[in-house]
mmCIF file of N, CA and C in Angstrom:
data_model
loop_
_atom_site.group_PDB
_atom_site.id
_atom_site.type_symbol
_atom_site.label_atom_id
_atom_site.label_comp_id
_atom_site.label_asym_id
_atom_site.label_seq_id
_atom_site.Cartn_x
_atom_site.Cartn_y
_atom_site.Cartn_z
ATOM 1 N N UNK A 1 3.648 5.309 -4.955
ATOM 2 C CA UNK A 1 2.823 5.646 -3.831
ATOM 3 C C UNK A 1 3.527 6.717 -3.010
ATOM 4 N N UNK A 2 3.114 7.655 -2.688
ATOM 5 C CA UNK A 2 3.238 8.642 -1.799
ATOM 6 C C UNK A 2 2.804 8.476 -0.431
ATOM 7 N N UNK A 3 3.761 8.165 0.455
ATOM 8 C CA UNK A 3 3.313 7.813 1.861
ATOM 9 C C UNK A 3 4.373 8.907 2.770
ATOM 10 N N UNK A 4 4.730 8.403 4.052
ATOM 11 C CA UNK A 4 5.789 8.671 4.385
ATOM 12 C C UNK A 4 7.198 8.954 4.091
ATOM 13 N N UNK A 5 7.491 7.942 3.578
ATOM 14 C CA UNK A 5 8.441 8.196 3.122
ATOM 15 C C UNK A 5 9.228 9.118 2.192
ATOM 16 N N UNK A 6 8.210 10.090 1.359
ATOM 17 C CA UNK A 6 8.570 10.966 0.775
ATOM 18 C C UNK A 6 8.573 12.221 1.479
ATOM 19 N N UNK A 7 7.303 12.337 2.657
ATOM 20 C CA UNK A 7 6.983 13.616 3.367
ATOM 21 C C UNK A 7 6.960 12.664 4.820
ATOM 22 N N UNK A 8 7.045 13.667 6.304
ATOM 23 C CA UNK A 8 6.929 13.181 7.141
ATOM 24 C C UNK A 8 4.876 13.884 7.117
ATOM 25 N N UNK A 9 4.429 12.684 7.737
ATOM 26 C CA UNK A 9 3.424 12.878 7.956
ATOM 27 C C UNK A 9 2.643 12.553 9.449
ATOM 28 N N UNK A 10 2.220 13.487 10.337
ATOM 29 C CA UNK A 10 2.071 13.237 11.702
ATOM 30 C C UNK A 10 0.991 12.157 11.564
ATOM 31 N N UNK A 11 1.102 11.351 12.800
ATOM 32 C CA UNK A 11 0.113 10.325 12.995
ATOM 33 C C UNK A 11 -0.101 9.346 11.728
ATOM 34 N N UNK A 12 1.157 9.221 10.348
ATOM 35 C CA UNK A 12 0.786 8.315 9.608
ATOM 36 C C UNK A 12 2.366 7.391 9.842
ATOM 37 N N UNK A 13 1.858 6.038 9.977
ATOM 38 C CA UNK A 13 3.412 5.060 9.930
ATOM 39 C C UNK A 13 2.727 4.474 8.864
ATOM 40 N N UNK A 14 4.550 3.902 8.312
ATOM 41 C CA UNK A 14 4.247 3.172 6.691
ATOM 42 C C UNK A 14 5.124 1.672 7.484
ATOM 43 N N UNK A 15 4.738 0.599 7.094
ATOM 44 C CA UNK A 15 5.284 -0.421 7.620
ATOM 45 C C UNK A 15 5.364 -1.509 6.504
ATOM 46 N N UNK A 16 7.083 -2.069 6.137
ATOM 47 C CA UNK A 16 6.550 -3.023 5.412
ATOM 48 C C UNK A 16 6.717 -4.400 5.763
ATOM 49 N N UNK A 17 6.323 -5.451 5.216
ATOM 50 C CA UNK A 17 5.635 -6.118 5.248
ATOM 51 C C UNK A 17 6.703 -7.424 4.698
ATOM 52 N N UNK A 18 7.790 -7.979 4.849
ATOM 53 C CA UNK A 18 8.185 -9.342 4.691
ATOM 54 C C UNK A 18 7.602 -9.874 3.141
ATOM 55 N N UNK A 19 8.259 -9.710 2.002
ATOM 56 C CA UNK A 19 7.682 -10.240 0.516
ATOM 57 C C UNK A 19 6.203 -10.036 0.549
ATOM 58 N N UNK A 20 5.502 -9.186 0.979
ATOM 59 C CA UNK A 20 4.149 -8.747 0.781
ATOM 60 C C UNK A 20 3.941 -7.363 1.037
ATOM 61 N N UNK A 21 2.876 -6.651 0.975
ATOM 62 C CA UNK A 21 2.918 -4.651 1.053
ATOM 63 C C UNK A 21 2.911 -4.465 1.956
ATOM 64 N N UNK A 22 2.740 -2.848 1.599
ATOM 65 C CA UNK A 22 3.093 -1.918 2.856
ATOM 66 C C UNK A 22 1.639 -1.787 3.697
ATOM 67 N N UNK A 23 1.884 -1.780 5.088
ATOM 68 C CA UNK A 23 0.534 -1.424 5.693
ATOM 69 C C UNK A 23 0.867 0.140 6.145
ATOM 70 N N UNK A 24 -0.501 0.618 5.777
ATOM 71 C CA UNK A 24 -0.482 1.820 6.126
ATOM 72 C C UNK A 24 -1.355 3.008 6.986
ATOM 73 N N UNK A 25 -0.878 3.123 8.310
ATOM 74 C CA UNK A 25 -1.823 3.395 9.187
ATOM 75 C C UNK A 25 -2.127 4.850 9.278
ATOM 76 N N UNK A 26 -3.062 5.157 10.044
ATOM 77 C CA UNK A 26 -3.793 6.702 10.110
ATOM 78 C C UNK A 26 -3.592 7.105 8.725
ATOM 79 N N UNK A 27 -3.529 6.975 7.267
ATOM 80 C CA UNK A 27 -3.532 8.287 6.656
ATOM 81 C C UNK A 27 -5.054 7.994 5.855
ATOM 82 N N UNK A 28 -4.999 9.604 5.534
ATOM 83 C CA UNK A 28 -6.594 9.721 4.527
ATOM 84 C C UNK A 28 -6.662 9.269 3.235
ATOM 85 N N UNK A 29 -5.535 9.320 2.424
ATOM 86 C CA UNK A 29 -5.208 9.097 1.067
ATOM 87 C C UNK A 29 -3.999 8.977 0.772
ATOM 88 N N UNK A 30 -4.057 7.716 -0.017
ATOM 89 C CA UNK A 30 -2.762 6.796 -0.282
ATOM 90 C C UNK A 30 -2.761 7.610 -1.903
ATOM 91 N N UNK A 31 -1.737 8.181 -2.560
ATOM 92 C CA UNK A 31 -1.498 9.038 -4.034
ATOM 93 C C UNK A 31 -0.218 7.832 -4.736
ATOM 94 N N UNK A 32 -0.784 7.141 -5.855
ATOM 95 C CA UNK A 32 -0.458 6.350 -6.208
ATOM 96 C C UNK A 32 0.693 6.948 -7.399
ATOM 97 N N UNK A 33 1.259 5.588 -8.258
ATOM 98 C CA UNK A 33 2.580 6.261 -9.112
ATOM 99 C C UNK A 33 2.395 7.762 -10.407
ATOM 100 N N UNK A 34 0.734 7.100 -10.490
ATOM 101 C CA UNK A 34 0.860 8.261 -11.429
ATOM 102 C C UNK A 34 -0.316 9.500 -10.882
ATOM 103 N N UNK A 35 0.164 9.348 -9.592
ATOM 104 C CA UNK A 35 -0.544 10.746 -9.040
ATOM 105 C C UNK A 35 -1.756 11.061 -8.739
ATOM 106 N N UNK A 36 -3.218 9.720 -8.738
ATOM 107 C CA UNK A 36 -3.791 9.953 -8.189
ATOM 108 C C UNK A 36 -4.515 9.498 -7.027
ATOM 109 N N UNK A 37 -4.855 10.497 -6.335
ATOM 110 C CA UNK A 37 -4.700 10.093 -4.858
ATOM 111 C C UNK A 37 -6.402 9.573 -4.339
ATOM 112 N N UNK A 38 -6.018 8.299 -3.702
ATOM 113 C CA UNK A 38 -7.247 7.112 -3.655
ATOM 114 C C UNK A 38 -7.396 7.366 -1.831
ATOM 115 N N UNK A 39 -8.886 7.585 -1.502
ATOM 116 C CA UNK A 39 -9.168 8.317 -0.367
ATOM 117 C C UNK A 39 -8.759 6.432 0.546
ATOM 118 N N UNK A 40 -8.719 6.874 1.907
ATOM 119 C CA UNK A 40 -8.637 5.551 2.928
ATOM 120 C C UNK A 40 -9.464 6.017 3.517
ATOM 121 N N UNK A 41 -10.280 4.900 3.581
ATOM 122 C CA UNK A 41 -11.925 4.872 4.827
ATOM 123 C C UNK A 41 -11.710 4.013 6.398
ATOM 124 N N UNK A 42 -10.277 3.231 5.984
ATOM 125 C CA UNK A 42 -10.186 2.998 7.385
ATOM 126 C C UNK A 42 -8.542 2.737 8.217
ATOM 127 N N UNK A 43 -8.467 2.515 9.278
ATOM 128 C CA UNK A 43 -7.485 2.843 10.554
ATOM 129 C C UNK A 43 -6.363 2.221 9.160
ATOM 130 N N UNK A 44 -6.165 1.337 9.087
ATOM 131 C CA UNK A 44 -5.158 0.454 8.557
ATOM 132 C C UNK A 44 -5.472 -0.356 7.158
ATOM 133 N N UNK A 45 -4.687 -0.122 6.197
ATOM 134 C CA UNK A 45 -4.598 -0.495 4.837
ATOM 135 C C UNK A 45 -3.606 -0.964 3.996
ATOM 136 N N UNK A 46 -3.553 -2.039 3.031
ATOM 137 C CA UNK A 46 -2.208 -2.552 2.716
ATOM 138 C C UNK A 46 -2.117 -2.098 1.555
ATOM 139 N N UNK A 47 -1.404 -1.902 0.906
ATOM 140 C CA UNK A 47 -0.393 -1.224 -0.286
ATOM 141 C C UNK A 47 0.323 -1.982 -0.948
ATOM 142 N N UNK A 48 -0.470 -2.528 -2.308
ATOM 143 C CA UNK A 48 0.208 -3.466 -2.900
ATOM 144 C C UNK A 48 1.850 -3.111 -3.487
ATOM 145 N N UNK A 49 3.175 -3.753 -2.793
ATOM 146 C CA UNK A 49 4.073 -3.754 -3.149
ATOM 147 C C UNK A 49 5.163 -3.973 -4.327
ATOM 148 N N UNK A 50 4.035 -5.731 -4.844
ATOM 149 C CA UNK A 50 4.561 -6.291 -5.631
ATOM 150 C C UNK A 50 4.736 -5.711 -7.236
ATOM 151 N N UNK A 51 3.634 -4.605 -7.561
ATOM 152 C CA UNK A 51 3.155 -4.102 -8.560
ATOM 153 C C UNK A 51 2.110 -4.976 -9.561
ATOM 154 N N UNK A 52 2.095 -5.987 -9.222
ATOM 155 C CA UNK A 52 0.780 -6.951 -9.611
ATOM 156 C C UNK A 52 -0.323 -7.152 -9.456
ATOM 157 N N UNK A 53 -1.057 -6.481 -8.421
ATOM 158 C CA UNK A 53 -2.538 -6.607 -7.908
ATOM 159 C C UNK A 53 -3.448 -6.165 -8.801
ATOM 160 N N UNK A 54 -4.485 -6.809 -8.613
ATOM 161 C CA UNK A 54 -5.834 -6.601 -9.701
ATOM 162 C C UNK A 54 -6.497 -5.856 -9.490
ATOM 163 N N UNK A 55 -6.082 -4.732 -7.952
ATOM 164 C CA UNK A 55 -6.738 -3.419 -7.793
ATOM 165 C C UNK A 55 -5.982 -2.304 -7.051
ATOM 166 N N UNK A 56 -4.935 -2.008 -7.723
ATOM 167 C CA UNK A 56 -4.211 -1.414 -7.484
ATOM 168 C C UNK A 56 -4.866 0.237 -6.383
ATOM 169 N N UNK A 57 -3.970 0.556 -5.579
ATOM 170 C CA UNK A 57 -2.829 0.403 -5.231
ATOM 171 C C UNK A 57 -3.215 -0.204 -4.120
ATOM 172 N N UNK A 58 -4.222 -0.802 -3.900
ATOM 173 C CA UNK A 58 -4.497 -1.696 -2.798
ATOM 174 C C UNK A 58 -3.995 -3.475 -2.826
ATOM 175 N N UNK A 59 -3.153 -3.773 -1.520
ATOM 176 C CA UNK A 59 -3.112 -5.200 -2.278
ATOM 177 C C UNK A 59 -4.405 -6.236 -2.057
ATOM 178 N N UNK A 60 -4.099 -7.326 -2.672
ATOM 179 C CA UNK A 60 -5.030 -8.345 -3.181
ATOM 180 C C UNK A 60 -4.483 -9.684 -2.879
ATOM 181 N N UNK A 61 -3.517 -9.260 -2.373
ATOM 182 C CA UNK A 61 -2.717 -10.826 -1.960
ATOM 183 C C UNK A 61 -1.970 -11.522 -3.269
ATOM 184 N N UNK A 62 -2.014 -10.684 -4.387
ATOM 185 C CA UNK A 62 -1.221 -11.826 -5.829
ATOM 186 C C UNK A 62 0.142 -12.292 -5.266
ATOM 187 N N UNK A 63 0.982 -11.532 -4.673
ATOM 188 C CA UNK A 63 2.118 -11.839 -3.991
ATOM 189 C C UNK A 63 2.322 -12.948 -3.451
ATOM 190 N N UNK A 64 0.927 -14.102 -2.643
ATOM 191 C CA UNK A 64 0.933 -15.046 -2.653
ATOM 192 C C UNK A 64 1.647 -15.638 -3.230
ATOM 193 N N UNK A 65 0.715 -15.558 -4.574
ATOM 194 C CA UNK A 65 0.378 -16.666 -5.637
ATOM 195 C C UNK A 65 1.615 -16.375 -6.044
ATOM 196 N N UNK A 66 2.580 -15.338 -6.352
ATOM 197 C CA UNK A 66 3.914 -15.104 -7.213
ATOM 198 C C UNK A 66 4.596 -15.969 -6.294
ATOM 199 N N UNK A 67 4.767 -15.922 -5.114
ATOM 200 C CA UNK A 67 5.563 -17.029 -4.450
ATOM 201 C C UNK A 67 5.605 -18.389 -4.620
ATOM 202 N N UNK A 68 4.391 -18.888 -4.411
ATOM 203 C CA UNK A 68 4.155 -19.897 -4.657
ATOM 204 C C UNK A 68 4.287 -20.730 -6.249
ATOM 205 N N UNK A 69 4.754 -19.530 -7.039
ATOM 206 C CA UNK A 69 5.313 -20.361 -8.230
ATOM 207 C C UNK A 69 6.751 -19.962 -8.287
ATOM 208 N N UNK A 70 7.280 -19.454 -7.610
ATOM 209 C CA UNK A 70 8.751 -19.647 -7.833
ATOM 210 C C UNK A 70 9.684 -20.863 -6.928
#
């Protein structure tokens, strides 16, 4: 994912999130590992961390469920 952290980007913070994703505020499009970039329709969005979600690169909460079996 291409957020902040690679570029500074005005008015976008990347925040993470305690064993669950990144939330990610003000930006237009979150550009995922293999480069393509998925538009954001609103203020704040989470960013699946774990690499497990069933709709990437958005999370889905599986991170839960991975916890809860270890």
């Amino acid at each position: 994912m291409s957020t902040t952290r690679d570029r500074h980007v005005p008015g976008v913070t990347v925040e993470r999130c305690p064993g669950g994703p990144l939330l990610v505020r003000g930006a237009e499009t979150v550009r995922d590992a293999d480069g393509t970039e998925h538009e954001v329709t609103r203020p704040l969005v989470a960013v699946c961390a774990c690499g497990k979600s069933g709709r990437p690169p958005w999370c889905d909460g599986t991170h839960k469920a991975l916890r809860e079996r270890e």
